[in-house]
Short mmCIF file of C-alpha atoms and ligand atoms in Angstrom, two decimals:
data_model
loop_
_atom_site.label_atom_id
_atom_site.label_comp_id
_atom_site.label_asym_id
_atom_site.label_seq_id
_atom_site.Cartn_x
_atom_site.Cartn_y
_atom_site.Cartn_z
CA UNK A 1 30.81 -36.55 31.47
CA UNK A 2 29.08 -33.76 33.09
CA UNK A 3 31.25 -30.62 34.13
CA UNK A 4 30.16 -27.87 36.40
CA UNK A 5 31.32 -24.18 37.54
CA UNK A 6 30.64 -22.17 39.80
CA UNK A 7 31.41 -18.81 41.62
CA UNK A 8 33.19 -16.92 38.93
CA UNK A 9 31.62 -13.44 39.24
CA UNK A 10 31.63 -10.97 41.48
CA UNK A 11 28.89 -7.35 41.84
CA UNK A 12 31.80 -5.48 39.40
CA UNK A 13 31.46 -7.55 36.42
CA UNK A 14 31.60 -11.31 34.63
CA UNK A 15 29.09 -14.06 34.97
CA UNK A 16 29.41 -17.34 35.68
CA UNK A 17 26.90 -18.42 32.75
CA UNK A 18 28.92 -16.50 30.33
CA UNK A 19 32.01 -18.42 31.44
CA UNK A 20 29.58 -21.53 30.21
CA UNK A 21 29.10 -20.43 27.14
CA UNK A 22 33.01 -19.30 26.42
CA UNK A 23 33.65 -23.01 27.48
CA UNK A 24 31.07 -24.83 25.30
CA UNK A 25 32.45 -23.58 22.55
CA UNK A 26 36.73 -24.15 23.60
CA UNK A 27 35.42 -27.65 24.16
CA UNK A 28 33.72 -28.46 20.91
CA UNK A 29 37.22 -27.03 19.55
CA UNK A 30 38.73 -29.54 21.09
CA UNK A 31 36.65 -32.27 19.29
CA UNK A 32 33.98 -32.84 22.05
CA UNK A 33 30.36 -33.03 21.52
CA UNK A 34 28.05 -30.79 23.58
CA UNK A 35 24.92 -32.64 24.85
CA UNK A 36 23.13 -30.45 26.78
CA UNK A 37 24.47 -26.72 28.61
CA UNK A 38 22.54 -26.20 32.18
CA UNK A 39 22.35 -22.89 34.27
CA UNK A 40 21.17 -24.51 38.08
CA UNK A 41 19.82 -21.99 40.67
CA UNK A 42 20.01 -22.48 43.77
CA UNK A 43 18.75 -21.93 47.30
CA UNK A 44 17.95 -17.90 46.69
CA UNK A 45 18.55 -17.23 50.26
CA UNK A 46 22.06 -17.95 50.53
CA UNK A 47 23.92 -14.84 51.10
CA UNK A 48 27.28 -15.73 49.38
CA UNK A 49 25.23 -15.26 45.96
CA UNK A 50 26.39 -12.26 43.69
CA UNK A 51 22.85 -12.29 42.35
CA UNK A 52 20.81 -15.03 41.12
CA UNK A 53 22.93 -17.99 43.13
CA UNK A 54 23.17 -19.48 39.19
CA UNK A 55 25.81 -22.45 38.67
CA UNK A 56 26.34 -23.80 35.19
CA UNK A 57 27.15 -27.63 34.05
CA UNK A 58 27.91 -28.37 30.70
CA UNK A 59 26.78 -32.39 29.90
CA UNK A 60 29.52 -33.69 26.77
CA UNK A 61 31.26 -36.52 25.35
CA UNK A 62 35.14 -36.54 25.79
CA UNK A 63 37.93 -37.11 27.74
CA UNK A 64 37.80 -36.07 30.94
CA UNK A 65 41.00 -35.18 31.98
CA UNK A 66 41.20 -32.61 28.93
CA UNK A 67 37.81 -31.56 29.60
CA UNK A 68 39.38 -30.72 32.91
CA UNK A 69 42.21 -29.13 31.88
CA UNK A 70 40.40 -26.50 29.73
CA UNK A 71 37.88 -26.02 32.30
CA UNK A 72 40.29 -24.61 34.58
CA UNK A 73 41.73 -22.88 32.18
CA UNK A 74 38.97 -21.15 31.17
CA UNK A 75 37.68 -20.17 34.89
CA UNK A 76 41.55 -19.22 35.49
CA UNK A 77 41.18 -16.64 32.76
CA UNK A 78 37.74 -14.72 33.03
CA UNK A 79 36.74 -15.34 36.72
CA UNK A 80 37.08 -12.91 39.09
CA UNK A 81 39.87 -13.84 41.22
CA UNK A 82 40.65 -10.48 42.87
CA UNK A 83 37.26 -10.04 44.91
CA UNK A 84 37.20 -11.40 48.62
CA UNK A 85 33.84 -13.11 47.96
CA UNK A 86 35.06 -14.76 44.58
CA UNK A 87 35.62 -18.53 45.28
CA UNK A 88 35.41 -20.27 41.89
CA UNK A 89 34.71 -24.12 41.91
CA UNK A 90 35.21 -26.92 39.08
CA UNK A 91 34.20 -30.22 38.46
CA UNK A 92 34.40 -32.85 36.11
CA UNK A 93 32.70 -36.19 36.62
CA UNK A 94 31.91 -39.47 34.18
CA UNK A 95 29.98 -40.85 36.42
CA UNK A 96 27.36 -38.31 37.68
CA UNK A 97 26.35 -38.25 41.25
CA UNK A 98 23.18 -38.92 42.92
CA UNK A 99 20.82 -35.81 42.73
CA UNK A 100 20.44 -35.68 46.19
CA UNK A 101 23.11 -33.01 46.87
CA UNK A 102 21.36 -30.74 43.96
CA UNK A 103 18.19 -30.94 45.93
CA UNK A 104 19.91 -29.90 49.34
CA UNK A 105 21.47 -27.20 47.57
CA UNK A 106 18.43 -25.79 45.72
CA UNK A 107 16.36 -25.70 49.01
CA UNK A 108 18.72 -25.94 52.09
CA UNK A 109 22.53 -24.97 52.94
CA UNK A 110 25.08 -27.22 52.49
CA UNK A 111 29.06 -27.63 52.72
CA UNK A 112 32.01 -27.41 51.00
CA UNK A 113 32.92 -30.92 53.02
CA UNK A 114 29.55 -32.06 51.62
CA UNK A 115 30.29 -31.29 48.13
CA UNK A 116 33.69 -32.65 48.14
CA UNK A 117 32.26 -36.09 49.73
CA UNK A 118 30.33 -35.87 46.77
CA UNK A 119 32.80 -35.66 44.00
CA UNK A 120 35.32 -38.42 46.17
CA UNK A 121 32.43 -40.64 45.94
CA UNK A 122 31.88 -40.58 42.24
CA UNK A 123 36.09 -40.15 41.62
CA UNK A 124 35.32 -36.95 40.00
CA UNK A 125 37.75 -34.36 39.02
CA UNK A 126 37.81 -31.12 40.86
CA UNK A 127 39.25 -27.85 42.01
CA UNK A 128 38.33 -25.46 44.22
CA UNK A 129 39.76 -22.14 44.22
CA UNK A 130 40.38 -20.10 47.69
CA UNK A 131 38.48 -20.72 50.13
CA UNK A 132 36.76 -23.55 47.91
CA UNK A 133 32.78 -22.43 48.51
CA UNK A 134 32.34 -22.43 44.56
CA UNK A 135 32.67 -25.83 44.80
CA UNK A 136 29.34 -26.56 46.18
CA UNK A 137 27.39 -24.86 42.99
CA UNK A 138 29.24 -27.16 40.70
CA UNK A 139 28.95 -30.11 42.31
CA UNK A 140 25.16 -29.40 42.70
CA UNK A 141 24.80 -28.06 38.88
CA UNK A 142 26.57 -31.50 38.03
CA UNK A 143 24.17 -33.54 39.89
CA UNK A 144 21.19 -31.50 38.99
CA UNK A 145 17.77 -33.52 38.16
CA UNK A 146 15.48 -31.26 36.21
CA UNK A 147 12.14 -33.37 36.30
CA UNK A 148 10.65 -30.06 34.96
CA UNK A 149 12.92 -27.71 32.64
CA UNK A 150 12.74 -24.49 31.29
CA UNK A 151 15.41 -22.76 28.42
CA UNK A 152 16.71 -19.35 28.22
CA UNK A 153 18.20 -17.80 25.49
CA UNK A 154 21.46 -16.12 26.55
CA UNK A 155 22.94 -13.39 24.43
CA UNK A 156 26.18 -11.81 25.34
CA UNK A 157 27.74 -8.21 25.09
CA UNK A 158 31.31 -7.81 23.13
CA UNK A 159 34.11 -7.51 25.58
CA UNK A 160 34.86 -3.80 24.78
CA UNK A 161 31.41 -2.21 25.98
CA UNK A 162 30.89 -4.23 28.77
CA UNK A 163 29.82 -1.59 32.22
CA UNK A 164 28.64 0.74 29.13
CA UNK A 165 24.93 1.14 28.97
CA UNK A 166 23.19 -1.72 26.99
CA UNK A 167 21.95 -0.98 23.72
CA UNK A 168 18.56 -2.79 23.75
CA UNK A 169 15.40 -1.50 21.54
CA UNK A 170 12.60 -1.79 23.68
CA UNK A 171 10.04 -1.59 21.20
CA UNK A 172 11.11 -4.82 19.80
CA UNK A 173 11.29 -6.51 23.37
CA UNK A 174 7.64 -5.65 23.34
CA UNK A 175 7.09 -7.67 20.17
CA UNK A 176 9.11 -10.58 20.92
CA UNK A 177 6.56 -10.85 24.47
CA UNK A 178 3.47 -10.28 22.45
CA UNK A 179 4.86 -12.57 19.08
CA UNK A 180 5.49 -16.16 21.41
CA UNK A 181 4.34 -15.48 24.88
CA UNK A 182 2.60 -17.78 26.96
CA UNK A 183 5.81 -19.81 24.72
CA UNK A 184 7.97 -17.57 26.11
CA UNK A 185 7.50 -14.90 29.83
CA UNK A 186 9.44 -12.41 31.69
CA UNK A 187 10.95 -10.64 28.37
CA UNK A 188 8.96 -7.68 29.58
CA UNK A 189 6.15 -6.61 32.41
CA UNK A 190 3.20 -5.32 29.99
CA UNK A 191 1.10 -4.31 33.01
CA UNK A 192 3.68 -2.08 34.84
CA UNK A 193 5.31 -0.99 31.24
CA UNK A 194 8.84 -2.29 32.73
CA UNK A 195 11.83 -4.61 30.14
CA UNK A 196 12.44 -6.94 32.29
CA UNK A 197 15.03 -9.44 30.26
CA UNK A 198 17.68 -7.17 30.34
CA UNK A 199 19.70 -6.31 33.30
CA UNK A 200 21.21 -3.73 35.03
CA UNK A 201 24.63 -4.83 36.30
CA UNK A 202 27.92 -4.53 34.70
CA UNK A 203 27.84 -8.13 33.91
CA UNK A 204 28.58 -9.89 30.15
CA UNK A 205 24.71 -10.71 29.97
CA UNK A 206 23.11 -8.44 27.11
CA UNK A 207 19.65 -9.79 27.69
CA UNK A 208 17.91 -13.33 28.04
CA UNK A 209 15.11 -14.38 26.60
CA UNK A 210 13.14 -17.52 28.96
CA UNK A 211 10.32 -19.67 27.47
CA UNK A 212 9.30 -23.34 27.07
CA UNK A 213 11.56 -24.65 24.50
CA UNK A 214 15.02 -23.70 22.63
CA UNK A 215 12.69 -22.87 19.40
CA UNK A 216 10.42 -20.51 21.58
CA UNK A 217 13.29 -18.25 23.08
CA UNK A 218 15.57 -18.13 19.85
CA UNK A 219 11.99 -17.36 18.05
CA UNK A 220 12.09 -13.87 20.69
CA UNK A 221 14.89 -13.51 19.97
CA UNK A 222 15.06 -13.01 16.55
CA UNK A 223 12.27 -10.60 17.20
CA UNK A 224 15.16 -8.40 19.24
CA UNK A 225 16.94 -5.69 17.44
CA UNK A 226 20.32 -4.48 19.74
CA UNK A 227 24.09 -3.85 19.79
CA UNK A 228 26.07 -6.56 17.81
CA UNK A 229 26.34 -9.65 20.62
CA UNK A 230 29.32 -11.55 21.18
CA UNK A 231 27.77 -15.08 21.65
CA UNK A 232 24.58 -16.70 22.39
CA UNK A 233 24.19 -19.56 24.10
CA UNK A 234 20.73 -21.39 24.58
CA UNK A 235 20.31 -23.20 28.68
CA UNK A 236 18.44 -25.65 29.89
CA UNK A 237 17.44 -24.64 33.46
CA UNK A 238 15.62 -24.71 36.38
CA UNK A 239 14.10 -21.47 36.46
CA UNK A 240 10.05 -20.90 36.53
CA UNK A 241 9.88 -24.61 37.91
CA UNK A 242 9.44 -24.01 41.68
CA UNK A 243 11.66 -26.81 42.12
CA UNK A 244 12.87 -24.68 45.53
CA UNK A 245 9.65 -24.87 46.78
CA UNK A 246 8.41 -27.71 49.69
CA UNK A 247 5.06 -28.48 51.62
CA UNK A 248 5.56 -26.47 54.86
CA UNK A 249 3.60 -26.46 58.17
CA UNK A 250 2.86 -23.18 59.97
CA UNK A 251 4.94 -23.22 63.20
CA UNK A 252 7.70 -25.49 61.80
CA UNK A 253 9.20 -23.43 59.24
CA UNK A 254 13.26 -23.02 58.88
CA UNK A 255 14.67 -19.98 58.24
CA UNK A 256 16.39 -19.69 54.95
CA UNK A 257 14.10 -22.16 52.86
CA UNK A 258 11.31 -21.91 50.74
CA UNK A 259 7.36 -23.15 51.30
CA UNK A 260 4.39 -24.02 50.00
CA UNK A 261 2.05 -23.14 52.98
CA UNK A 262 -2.11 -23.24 53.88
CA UNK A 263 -3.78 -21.54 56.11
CA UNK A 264 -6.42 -19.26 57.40
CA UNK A 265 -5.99 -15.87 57.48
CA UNK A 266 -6.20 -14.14 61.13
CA UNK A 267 -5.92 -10.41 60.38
CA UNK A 268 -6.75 -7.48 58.39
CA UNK A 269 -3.87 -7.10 55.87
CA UNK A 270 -1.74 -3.81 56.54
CA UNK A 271 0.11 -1.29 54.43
CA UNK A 272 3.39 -0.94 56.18
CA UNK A 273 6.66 1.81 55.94
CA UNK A 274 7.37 1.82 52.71
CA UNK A 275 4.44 -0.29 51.16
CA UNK A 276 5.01 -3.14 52.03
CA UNK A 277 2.03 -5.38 53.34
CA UNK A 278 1.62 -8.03 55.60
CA UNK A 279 -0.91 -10.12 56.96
CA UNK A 280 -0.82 -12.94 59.82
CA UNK A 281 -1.32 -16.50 58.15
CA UNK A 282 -2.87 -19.17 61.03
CA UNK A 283 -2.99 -22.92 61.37
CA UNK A 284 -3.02 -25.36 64.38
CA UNK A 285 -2.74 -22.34 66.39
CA UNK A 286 0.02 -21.16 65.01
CA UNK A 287 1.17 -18.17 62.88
CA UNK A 288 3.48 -16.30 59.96
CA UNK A 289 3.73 -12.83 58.79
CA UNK A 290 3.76 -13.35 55.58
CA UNK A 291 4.60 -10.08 53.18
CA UNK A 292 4.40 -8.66 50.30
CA UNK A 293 7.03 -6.17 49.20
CA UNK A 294 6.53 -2.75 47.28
CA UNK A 295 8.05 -4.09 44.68
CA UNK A 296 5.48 -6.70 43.77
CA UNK A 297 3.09 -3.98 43.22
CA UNK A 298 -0.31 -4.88 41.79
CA UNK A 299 0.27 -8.10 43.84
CA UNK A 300 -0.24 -6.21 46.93
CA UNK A 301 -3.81 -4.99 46.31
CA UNK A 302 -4.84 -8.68 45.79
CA UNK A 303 -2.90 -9.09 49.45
CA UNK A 304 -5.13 -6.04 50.44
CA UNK A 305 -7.87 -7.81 49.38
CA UNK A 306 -8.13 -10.79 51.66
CA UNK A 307 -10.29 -10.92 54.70
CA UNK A 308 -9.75 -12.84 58.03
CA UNK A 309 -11.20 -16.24 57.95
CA UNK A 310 -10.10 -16.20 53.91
CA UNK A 311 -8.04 -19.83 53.35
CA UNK A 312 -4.92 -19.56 51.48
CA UNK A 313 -1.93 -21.55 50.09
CA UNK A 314 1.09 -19.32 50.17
CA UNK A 315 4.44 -19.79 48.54
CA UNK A 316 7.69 -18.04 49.17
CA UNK A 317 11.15 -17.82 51.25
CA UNK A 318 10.84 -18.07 55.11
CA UNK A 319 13.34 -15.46 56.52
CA UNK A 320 13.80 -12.88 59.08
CA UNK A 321 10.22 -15.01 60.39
CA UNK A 322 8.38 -13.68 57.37
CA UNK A 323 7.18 -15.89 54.42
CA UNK A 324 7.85 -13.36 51.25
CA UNK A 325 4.90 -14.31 48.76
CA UNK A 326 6.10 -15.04 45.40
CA UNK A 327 2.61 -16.62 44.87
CA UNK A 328 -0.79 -17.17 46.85
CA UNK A 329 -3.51 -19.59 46.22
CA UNK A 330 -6.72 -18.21 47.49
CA UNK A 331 -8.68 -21.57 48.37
CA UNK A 332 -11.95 -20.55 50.18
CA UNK A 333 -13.48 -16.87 50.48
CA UNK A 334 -15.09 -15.83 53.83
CA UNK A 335 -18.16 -14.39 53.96
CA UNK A 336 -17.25 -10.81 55.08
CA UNK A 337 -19.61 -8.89 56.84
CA UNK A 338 -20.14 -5.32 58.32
CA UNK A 339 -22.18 -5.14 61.17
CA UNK A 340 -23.56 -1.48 61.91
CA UNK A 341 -26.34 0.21 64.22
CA UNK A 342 -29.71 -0.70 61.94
CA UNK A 343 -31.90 2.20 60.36
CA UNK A 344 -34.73 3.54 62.74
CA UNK A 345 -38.19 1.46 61.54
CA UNK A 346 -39.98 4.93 62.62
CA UNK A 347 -37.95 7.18 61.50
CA UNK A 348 -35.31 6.00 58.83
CA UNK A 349 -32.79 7.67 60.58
CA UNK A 350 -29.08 5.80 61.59
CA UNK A 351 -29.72 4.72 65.33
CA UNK A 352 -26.64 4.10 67.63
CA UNK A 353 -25.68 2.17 70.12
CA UNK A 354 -27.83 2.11 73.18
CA UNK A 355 -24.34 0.68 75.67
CA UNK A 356 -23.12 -2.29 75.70
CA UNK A 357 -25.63 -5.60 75.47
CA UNK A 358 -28.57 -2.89 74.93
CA UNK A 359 -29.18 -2.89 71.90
CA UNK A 360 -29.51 0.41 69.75
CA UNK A 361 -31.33 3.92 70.38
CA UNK A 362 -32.94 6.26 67.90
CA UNK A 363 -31.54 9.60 68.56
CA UNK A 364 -34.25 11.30 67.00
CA UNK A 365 -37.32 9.59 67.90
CA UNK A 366 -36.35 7.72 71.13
CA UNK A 367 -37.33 4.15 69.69
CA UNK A 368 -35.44 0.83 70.35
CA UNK A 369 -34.20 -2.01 68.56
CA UNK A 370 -32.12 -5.23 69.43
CA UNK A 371 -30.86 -5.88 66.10
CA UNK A 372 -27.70 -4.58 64.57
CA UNK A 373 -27.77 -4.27 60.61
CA UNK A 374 -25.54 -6.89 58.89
CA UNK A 375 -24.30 -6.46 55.69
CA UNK A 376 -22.89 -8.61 53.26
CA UNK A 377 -19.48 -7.17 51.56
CA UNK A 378 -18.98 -7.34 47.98
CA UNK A 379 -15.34 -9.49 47.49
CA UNK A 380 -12.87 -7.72 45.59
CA UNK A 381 -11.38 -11.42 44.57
CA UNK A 382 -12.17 -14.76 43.35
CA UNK A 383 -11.01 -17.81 44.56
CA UNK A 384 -7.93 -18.58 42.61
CA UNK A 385 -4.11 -18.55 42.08
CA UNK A 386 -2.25 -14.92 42.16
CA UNK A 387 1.51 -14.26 41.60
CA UNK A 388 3.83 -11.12 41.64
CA UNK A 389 4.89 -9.42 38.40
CA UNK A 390 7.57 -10.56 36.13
CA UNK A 391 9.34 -7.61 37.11
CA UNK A 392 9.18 -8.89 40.83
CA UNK A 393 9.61 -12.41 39.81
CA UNK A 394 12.29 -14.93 41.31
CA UNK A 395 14.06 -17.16 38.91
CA UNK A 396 12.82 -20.35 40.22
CA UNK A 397 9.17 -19.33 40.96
CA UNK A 398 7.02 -20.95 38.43
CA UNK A 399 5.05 -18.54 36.04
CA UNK A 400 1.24 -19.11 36.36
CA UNK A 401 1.03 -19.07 32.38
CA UNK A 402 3.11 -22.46 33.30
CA UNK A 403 0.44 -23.49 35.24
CA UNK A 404 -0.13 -24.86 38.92
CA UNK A 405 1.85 -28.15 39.82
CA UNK A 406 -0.22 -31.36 40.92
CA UNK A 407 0.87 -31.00 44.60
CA UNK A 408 0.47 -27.31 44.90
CA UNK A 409 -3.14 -27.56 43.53
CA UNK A 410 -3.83 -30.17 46.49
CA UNK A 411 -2.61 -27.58 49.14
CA UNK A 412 -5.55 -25.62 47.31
CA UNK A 413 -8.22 -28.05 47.52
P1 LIG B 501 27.54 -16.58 39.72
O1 LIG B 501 27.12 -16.03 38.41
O2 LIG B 501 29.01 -16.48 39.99
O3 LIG B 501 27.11 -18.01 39.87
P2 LIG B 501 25.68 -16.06 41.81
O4 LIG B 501 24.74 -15.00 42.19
O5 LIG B 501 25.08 -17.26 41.24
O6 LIG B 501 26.81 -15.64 40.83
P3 LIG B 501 27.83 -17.02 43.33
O7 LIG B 501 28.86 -15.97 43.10
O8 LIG B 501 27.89 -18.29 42.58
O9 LIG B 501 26.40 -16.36 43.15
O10 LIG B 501 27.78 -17.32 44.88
C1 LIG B 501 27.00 -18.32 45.44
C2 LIG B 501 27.89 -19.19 46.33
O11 LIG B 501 27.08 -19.91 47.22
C3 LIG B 501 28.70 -20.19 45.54
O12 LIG B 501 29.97 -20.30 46.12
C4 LIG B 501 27.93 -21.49 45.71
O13 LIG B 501 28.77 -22.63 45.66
C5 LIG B 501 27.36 -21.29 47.09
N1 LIG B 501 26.09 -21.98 47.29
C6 LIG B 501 25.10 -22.18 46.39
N2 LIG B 501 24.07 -22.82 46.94
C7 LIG B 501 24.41 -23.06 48.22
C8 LIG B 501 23.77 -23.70 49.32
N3 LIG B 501 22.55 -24.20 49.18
N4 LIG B 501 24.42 -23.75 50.50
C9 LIG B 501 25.64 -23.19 50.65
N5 LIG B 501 26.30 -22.57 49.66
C10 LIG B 501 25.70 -22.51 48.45
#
């Protein structure tokens, strides 16, 4: 049977992949196997998210109806009733539904009438507390298809100093990167000196360690000395797949998903307010802003870098009419040029323009010349694939280190 949760936390506290973990191990006391534990994300621009937009389903043999039964019970006692925006969702289902529902949830909007059409279809157990929404993350979790997988190593903070600060030697978050990355990513930023696996919020989570396998995160983090954890429990997930990601057309974007994009570049890139920078993206005569934000830092001098006429594949969330990079493929570099008043054969000095369609005057010595200098500028890239830091990294944007997928190469060729 698979069972799924969702919408448990709220911006003051809990999580709803701690919940997970609390009820992997009530189930195995009651005498049910655990096959696999999964923490789902979903669309990242829906705005009913706490954070992440994370659901959890927990894949184990049992009865159902008890599986049920503690389920609720478990999300009855540690979710967050008491906030507005807290609308916790359960499911249990032995026969698991059709991953199409997953796949509308990780890249589009859906509804809590979708969802429940869902579970009715399969006969599937399911509650859905107040106004029900949490339902649509567990029904999605439950139905999740994860063609490509990633793991992260939960670890979890004793009840009595959660919303105290985190007790977390950095130093050894440091080692645990350099000891099993590319295995493992994200534990830390090297370049911009920054921990990255360990957040921020008042939240159970103490830190989590993502890699490639279960063996490559718990090898991290062993490597991690900290407060004395509650729990740890080891996810299979979604994260670092781009599994949110689709091939998009310039012109026909929708607001609120997330695209794999080419096209030409059509203006200088500009620092805005702020630091952010931006830089029109063309194709079939249409265009996209697409940006980068201050916070992916380095990233932004690669953005800086391009030229108009460059081709590139870009990848991020369409919204507010802006494509936010998470990653760009830079497929073909034009051949950028300054063009400049040519040096004076008599004279050597800088002519200047003579008006315009006359050519170019020597201030000095009078003489003429028709040709302007051209000159070719050095690139300050290579063709290639670029991506934001860890520290500006979304959960379901695939690491480089992981490599580029078949499809998103193609947009590249
Ligand atoms: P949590 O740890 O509780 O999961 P979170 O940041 O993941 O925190 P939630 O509190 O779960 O966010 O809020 C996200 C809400 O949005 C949930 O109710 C979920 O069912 C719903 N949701 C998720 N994906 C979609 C989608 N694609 N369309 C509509 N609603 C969605």
């Amino acid at each position: 049977m698979w069972i799924g949760i969702d919408d448990t936390d709220s911006p003051a506290g809990m999580c709803t992949t701690y919940i997970g973990a609390v009820l992997v191990r009530r189930l195995e006391r009651a005498g049910m196997r655990i096959v696999d534990a999964r923490l789902v994300r979903l669309n990242p621009n829906v705005i009913h998210k706490t954070r992440g937009n994370a659901a959890v389903s927990i894949e184990a043999v049992g009865d159902p109806a008890t599986a049920f039964a503690i389920t609720c019970a478990c999300v009855e006692a540690l979710a967050e009733f008491d906030d507005p925006r807290t609308n916790p969702g359960v499911v249990v289902a032995a026969v698991r539904p059709p991953p199409d529902f997953y796949y509308a949830a990780l890249r589009d909007f859906c509804t809590v009438e979708e969802a429940v059409g869902v579970l009715e279809s399969v006969g599937a157990c399911y509650r859905g507390y107040k106004n029900r929404r949490g339902l649509i993350g567990a029904t999605a979790a439950v139905a999740s298809d994860l063609a490509d997988r990633t793991y992260e190593l939960l670890v979890y903070r004793k009840r009595e100093v959660w919303g105290t600060p985190r007790q977390v030697d950095r130093t050894s978050l440091f080692h645990a990167e350099a000891a099993t990355y590319p295995r493992t990513w994200d534990t830390v930023d090297p370049a911009n000196d920054v921990v990255v696996c360990v957040p921020h919020t008042p939240d159970p989570v103490l830190f989590g360690i993502r890699g490639e396998s279960p063996d490559a995160v718990r090898e991290a983090g062993s490597f991690v000395l900290s407060e004395e954890p509650a729990c740890k429990q080891v996810y299979t997930t979604n994260q670092g797949t781009d599994a949110h990601l689709v091939p998009g057309t310039i012109g026909t974007l929708r607001e609120g998903r997330s695209y794999l994009v080419r096209g030409t570049v059509a203006g200088v890139p500009s620092t805005g307010i702020g630091g952010h920078v931006s830089f029109a993206l063309a194709d079939g005569g249409k265009e996209v802003r697409c940006m980068a934000y201050e916070p992916t830092k380095g990233f932004r001098d690669v953005v800086r870098a391009l030229v108009p006429g460059d081709v590139v594949a870009a990848a991020g969330s369409y919204k507010g009419e802006s494509l936010n990079l998470e990653k760009i493929g830079v497929c073909r570099l034009a051949d950028a040029v300054r063009v400049r008043p040519p040096l004076c054969p008599v004279c050597a000095k800088r002519m200047t323009s003579a008006g315009a369609g006359k050519g170019y005057k020597c201030r000095a010595c009078s003489a003429r010349s028709r040709e302007a200098e051209i000159e070719r500028v050095e690139r300050r890239i290579l063709p290639g694939w670029y991506e934001v830091p860890p520290t500006a990294r979304r959960h379901l944007a695939r690491p480089l280190v992981r490599g580029i997928l078949a499809w998103e190469a193609e947009f590249c060729n």
